[in-house]
PDB file of C-alpha atoms in Angstrom:
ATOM      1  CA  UNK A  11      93.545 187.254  30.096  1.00 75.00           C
ATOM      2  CA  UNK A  12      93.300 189.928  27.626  1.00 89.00           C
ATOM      3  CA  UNK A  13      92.108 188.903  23.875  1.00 93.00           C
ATOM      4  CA  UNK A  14      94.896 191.419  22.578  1.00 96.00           C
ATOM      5  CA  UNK A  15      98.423 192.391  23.659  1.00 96.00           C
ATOM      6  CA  UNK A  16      98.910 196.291  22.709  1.00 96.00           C
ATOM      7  CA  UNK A  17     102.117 197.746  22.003  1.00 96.00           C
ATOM      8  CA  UNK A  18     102.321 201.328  21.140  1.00 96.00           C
ATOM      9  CA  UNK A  19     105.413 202.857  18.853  1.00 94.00           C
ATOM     10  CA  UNK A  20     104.731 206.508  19.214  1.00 91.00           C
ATOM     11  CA  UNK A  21     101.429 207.347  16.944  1.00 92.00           C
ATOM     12  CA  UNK A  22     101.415 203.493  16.264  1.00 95.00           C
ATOM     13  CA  UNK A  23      99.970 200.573  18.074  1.00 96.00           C
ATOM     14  CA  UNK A  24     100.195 196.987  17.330  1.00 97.00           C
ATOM     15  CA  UNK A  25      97.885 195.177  18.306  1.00 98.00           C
ATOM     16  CA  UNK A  26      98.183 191.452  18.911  1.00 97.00           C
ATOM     17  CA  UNK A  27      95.486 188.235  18.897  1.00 96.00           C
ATOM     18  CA  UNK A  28      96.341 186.581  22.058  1.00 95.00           C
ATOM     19  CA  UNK A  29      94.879 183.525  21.081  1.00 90.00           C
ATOM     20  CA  UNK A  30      97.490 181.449  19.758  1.00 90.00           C
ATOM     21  CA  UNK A  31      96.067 178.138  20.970  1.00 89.00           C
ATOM     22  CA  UNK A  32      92.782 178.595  19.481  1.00 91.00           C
ATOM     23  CA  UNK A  33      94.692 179.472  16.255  1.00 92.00           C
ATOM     24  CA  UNK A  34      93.441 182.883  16.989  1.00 95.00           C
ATOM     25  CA  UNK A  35      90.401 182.624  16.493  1.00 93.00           C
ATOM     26  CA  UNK A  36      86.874 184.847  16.516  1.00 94.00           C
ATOM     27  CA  UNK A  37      85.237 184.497  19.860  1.00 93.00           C
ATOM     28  CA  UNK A  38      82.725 186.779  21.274  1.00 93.00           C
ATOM     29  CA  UNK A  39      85.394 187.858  24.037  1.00 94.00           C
ATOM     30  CA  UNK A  40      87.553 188.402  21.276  1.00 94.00           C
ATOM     31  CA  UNK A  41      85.421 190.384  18.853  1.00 96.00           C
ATOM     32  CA  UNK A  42      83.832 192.904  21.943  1.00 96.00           C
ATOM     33  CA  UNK A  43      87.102 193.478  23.228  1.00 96.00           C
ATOM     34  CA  UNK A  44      88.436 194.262  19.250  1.00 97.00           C
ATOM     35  CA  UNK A  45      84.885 196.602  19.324  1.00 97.00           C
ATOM     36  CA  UNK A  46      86.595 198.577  22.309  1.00 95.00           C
ATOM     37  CA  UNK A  47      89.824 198.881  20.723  1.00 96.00           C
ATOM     38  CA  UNK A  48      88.543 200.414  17.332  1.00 97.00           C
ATOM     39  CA  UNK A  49      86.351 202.552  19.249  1.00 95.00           C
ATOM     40  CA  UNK A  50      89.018 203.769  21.515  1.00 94.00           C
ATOM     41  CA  UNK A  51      91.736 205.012  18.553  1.00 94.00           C
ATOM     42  CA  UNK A  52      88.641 206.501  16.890  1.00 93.00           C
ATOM     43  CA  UNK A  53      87.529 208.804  19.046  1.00 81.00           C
ATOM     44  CA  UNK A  54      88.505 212.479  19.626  1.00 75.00           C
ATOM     45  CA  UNK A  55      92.185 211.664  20.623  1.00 73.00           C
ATOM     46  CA  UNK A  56      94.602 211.433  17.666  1.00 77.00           C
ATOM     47  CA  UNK A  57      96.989 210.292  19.475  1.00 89.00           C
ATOM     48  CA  UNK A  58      97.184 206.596  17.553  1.00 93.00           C
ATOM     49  CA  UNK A  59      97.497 207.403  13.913  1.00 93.00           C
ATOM     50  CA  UNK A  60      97.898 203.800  12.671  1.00 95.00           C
ATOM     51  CA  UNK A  61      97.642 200.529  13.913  1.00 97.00           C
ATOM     52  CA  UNK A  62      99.059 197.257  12.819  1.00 98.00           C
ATOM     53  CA  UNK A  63      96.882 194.040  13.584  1.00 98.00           C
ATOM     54  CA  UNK A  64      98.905 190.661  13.805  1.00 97.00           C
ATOM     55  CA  UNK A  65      97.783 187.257  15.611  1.00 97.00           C
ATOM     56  CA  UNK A  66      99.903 185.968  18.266  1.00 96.00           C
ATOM     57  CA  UNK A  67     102.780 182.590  16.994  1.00 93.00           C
ATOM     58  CA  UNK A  68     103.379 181.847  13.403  1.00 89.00           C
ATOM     59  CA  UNK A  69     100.671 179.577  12.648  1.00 93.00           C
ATOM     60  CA  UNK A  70      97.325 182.404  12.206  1.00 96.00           C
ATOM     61  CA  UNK A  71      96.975 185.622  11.930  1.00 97.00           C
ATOM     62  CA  UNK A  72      93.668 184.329  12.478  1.00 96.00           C
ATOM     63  CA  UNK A  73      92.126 181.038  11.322  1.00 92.00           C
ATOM     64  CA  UNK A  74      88.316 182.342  11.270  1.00 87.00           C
ATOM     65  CA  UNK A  75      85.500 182.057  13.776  1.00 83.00           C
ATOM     66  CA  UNK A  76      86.162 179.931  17.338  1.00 83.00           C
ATOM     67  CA  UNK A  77      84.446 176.964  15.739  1.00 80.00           C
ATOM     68  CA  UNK A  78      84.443 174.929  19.570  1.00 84.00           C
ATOM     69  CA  UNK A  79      82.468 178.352  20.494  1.00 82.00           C
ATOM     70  CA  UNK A  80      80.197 178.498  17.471  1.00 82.00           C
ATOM     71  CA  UNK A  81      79.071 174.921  17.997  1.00 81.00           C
ATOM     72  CA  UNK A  82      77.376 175.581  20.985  1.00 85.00           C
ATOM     73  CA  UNK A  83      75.431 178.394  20.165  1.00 85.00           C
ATOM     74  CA  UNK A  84      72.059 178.629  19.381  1.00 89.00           C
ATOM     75  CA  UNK A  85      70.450 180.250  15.739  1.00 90.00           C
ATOM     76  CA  UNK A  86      70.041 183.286  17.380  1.00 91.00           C
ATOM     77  CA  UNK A  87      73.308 183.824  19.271  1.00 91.00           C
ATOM     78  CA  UNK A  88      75.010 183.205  16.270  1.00 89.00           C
ATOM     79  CA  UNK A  89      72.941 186.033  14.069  1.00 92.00           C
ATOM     80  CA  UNK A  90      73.910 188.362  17.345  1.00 93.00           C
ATOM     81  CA  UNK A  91      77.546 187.712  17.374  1.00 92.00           C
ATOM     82  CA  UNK A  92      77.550 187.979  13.500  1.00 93.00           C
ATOM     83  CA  UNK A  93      75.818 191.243  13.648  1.00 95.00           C
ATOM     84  CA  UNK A  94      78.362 192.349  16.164  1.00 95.00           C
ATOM     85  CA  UNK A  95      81.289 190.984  13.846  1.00 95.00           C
ATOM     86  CA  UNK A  96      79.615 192.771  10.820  1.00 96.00           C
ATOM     87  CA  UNK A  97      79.251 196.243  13.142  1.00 96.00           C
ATOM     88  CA  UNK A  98      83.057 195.652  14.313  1.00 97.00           C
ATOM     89  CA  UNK A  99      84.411 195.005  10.913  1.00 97.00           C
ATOM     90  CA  UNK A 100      82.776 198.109   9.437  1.00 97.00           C
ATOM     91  CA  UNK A 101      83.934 200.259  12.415  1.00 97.00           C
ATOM     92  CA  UNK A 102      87.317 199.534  11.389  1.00 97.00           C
ATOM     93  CA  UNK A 103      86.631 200.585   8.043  1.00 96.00           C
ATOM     94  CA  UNK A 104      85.107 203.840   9.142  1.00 96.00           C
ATOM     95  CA  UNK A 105      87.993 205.100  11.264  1.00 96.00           C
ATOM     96  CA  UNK A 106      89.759 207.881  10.628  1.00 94.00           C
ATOM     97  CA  UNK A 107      92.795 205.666  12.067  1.00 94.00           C
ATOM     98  CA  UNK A 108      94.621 203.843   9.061  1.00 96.00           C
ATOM     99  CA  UNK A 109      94.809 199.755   9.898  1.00 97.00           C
ATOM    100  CA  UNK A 110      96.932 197.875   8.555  1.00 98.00           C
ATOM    101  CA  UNK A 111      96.986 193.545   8.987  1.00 98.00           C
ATOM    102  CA  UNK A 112      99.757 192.231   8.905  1.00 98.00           C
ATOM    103  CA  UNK A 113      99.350 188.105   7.847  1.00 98.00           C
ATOM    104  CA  UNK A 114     101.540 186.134   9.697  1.00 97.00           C
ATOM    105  CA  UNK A 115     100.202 182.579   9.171  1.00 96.00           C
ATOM    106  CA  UNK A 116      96.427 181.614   8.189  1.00 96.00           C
ATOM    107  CA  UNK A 117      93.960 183.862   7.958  1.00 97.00           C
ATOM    108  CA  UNK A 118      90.750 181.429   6.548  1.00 96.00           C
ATOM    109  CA  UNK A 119      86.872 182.562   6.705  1.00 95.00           C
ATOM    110  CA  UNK A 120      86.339 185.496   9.359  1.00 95.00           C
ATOM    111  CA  UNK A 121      90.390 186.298   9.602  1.00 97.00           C
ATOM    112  CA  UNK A 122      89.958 187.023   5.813  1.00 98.00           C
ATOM    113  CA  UNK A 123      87.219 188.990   6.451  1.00 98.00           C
ATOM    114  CA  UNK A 124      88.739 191.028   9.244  1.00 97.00           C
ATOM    115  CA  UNK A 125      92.040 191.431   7.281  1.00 98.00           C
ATOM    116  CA  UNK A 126      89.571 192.571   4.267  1.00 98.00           C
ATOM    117  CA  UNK A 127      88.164 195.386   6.659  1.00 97.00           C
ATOM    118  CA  UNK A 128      91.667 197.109   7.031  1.00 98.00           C
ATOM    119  CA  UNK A 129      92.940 199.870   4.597  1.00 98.00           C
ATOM    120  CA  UNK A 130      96.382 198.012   3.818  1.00 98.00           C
ATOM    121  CA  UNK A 131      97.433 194.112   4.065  1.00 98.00           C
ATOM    122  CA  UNK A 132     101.421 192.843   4.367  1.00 98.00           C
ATOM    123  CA  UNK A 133     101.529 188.761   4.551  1.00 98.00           C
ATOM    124  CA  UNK A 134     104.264 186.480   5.479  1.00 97.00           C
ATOM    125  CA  UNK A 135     105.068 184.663   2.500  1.00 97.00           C
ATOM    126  CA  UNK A 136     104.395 181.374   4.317  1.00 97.00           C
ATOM    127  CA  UNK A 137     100.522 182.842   4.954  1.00 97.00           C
ATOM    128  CA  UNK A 138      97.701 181.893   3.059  1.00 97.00           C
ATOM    129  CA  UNK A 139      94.371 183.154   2.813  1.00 98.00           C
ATOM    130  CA  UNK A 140      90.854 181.976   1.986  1.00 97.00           C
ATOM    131  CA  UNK A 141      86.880 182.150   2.319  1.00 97.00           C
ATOM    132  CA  UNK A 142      86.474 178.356   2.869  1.00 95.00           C
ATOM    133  CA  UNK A 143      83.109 178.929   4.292  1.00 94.00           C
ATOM    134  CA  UNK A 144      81.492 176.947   1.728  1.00 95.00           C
ATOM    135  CA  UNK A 145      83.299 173.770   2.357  1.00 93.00           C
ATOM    136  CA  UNK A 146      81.219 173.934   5.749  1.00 90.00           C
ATOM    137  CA  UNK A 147      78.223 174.486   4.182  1.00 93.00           C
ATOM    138  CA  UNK A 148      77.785 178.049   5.024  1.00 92.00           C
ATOM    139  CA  UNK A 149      78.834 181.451   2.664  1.00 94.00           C
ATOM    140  CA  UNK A 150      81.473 184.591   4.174  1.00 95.00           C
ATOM    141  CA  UNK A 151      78.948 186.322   6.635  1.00 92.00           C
ATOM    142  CA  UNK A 152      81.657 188.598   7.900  1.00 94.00           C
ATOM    143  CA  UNK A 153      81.364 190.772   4.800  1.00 96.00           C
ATOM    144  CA  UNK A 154      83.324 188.905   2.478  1.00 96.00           C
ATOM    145  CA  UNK A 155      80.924 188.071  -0.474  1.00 97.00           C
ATOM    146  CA  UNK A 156      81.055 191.776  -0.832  1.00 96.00           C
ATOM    147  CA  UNK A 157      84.353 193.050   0.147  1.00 97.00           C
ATOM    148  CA  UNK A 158      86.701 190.549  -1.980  1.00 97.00           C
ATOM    149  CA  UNK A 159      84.763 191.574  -5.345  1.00 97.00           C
ATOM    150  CA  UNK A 160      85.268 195.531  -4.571  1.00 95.00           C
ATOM    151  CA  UNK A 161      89.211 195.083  -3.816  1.00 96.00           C
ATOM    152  CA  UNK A 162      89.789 192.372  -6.464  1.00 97.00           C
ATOM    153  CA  UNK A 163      87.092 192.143  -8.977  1.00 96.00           C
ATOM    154  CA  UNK A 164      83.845 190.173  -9.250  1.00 96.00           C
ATOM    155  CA  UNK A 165      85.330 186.508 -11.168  1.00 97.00           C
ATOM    156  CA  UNK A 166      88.334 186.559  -8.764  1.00 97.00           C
ATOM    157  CA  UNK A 167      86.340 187.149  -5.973  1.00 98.00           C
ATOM    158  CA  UNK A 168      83.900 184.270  -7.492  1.00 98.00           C
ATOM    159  CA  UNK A 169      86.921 181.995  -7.986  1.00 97.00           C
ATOM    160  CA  UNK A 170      88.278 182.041  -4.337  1.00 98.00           C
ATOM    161  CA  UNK A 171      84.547 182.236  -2.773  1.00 98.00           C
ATOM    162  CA  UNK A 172      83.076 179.244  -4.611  1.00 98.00           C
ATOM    163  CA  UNK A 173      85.939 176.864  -4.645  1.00 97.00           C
ATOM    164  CA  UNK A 174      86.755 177.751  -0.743  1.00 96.00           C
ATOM    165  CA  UNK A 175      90.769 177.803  -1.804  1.00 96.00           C
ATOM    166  CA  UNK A 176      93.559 178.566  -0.359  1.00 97.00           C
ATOM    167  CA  UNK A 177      96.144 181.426  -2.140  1.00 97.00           C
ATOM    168  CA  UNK A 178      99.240 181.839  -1.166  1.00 98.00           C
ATOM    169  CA  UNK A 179     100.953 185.026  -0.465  1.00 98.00           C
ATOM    170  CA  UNK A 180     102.238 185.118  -4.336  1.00 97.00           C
ATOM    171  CA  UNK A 181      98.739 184.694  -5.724  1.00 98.00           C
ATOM    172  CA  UNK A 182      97.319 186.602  -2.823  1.00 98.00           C
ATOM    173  CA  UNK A 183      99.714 189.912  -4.046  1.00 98.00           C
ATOM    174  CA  UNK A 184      98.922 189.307  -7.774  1.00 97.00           C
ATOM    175  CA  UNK A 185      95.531 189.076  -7.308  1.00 97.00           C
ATOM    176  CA  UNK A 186      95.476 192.417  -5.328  1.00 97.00           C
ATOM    177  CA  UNK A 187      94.277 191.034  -2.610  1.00 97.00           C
ATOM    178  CA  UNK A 188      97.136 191.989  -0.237  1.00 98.00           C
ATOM    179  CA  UNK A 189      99.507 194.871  -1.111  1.00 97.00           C
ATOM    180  CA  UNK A 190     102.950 193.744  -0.237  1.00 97.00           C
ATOM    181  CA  UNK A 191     104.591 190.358   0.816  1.00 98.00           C
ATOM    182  CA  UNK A 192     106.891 191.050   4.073  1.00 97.00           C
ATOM    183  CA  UNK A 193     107.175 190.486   7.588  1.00 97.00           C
ATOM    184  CA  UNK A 194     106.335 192.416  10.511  1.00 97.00           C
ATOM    185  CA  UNK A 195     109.027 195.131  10.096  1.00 97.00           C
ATOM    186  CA  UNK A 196     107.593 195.942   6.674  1.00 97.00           C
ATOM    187  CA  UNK A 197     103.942 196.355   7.844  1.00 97.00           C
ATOM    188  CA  UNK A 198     105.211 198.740  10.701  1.00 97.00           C
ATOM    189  CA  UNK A 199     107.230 200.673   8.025  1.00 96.00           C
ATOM    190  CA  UNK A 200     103.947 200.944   6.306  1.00 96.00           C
ATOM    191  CA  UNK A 201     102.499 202.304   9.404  1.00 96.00           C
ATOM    192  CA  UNK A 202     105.273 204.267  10.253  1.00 94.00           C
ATOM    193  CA  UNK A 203     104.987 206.285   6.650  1.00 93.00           C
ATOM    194  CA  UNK A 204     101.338 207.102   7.203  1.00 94.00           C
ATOM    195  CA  UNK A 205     101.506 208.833  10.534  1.00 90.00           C
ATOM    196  CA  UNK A 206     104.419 211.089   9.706  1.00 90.00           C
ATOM    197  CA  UNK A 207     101.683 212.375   7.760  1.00 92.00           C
ATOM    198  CA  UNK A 208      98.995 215.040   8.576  1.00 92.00           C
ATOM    199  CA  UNK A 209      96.422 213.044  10.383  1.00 90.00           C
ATOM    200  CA  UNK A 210      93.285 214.661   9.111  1.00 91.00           C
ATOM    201  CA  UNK A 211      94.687 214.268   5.150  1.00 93.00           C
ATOM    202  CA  UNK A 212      95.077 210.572   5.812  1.00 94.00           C
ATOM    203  CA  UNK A 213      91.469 210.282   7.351  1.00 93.00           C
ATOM    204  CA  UNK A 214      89.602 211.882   4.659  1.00 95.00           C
ATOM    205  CA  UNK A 215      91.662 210.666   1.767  1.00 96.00           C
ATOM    206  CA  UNK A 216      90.947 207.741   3.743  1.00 96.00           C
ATOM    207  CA  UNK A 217      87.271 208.557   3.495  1.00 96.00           C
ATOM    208  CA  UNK A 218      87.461 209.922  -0.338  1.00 97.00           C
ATOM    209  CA  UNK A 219      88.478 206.633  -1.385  1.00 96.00           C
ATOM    210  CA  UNK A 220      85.609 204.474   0.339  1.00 95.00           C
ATOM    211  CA  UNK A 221      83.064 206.825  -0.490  1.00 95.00           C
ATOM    212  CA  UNK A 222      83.559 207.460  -3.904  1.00 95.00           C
ATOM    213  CA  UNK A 223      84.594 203.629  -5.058  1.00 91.00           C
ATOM    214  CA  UNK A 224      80.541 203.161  -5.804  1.00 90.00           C
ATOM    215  CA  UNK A 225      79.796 206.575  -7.246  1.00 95.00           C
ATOM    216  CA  UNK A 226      79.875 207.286 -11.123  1.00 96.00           C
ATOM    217  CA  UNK A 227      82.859 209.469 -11.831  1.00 97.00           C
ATOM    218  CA  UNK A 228      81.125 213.043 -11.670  1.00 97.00           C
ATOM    219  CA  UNK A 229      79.398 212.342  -8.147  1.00 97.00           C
ATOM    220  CA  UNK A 230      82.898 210.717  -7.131  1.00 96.00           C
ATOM    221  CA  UNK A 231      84.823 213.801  -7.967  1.00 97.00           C
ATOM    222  CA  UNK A 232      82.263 216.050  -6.429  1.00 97.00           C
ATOM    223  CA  UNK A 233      82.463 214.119  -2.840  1.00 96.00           C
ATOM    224  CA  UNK A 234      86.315 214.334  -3.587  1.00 96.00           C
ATOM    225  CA  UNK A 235      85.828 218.413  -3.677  1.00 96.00           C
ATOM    226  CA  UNK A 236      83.858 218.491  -0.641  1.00 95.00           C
ATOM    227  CA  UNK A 237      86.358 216.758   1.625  1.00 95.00           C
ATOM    228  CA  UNK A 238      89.650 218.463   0.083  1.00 94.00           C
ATOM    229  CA  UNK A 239      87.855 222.060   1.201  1.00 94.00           C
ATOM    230  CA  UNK A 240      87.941 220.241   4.340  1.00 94.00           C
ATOM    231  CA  UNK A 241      91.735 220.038   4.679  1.00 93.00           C
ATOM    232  CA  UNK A 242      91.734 224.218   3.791  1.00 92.00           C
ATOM    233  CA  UNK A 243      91.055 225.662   6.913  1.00 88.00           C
ATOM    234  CA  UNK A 244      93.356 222.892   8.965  1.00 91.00           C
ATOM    235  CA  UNK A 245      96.429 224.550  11.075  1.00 87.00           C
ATOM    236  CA  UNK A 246      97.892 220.809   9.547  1.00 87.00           C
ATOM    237  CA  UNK A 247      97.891 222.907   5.760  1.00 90.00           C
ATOM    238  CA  UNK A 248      99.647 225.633   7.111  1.00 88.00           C
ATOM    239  CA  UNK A 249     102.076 223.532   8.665  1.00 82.00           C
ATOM    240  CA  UNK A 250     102.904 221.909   5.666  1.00 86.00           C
ATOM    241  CA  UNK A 251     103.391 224.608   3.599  1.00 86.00           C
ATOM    242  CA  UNK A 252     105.501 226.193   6.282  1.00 83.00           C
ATOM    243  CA  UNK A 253     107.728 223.503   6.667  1.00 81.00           C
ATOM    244  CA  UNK A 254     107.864 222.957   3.135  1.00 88.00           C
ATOM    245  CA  UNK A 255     109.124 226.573   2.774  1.00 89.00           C
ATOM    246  CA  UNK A 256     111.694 226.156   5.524  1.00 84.00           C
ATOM    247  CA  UNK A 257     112.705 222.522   4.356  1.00 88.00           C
ATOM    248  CA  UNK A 258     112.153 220.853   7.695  1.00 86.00           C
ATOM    249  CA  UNK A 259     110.000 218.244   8.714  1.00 88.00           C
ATOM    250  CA  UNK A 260     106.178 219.029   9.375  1.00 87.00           C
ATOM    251  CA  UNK A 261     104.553 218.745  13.217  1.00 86.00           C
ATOM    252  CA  UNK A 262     101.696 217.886  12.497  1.00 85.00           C
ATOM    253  CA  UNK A 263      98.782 217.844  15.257  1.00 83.00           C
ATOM    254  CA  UNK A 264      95.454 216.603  13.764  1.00 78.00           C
ATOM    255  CA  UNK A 265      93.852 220.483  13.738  1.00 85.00           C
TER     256      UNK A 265
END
């Protein structure tokens, strides 16, 4: 059986965690076939623009790493299937595709982490989310301990990482850690108003924002030069000034 179901919407997929049992949980199946995925909407073909990432039920979006799994793997297959989870997560940050995760129930230690990797974050307001890695005696090795702090700010981060708690979707929205409380229909609207947009703009705003989050304010606005006089040359520019002119919708075709 597959580790995700796929639905595409036009220039939108959603992708589903078929692991409802398991609470939807990390496995090694499950993170090499979410490698494949990422890899195939980042390649050449624009053809996905967005893509929504849900777990399967109402329970989890995804309840962290397959614990059953993890306990019978050695030291070293763990650090290789956390390297691969760390090389996975950061792929989705990297793509010029926009990801969205949409929160439908738990998302605790590595779901967390994996929801932290995409650009924009709807939850359920019956969801809640947490690093609770300490509470097993471990620390977030899915990026978290660095992630959380850039999106919400180092003593936030602090509070949630060292006490392992739980935050519901009301605390979760306050705290900027997700960007809208909804359902399913709201994260695809989400998705829907980013690829009615040029696809190249979104990927290098995309990248513009990453980039520059670390870089003092000059060297920030200098990387933000170099990938606007990207956009200049685009037959997506011209398009949107032409349909501006003509008051029409643009076609926009990633070029």
């Amino acid at each position: 059986m597959a580790e995700f179901s796929i639905e595409t919407f036009g220039a939108v997929e959603r992708w589903t965690i078929n692991g409802e049992a398991r609470r939807n949980a990390l496995s090694r199946a499950m993170v090499a076939e979410l490698a494949q995925h990422v890899a195939r909407v980042s390649g050449a073909d624009r053809t996905v623009r967005a893509v929504v990432l849900t777990g399967a039920g109402s329970k989890a979006f995804c309840a962290g790493a397959d614990l059953k799994e993890r306990a019978g793997m050695s030291d070293g297959e763990v650090r290789v299937f956390l390297d691969a989870l760390r090389t996975t997560f950061r792929a989705v940050e990297l793509s010029d595709c926009a990801f969205i995760a949409f929160i439908n129930g738990a998302a605790f230690g590595g779901g967390t982490e994996l929801a932290l990797s995409c650009d924009l974050r709807v939850m359920d307001e019956a969801a809640e989310m947490g690093l609770t890695e300490v509470k097993l005696g471990i620390i977030p090795g899915g990026g978290g301990t660095q992630r959380l702090p850039r999106l919400i700010g180092k003593g936030a981060a602090k509070d949630l990482i060292l006490t392992g708690r739980r935050v519901g979707a009301e605390e979760a929205a306050r705290l900027g850690l997700v960007n809208r409380v909804g359902d399913i229909d709201d994260a695809m609207h989400v998705a829907k108003n980013i690829f009615e947009n040029a696809p190249l703009a979104v990927g290098l705003a995309k990248h513009a924002i990453d980039d520059g989050a670390h870089l003092d304010l000059d060297s920030a606005l200098a990387l933000e030069q170099r990938y606007y006089q990207r956009t200049l040359g685009t037959e997506d520019r011209l398009e949107g000034l032409k349909a501006f002119a003509e008051k029409r919708p643009p076609v926009f075709k990633g070029k």
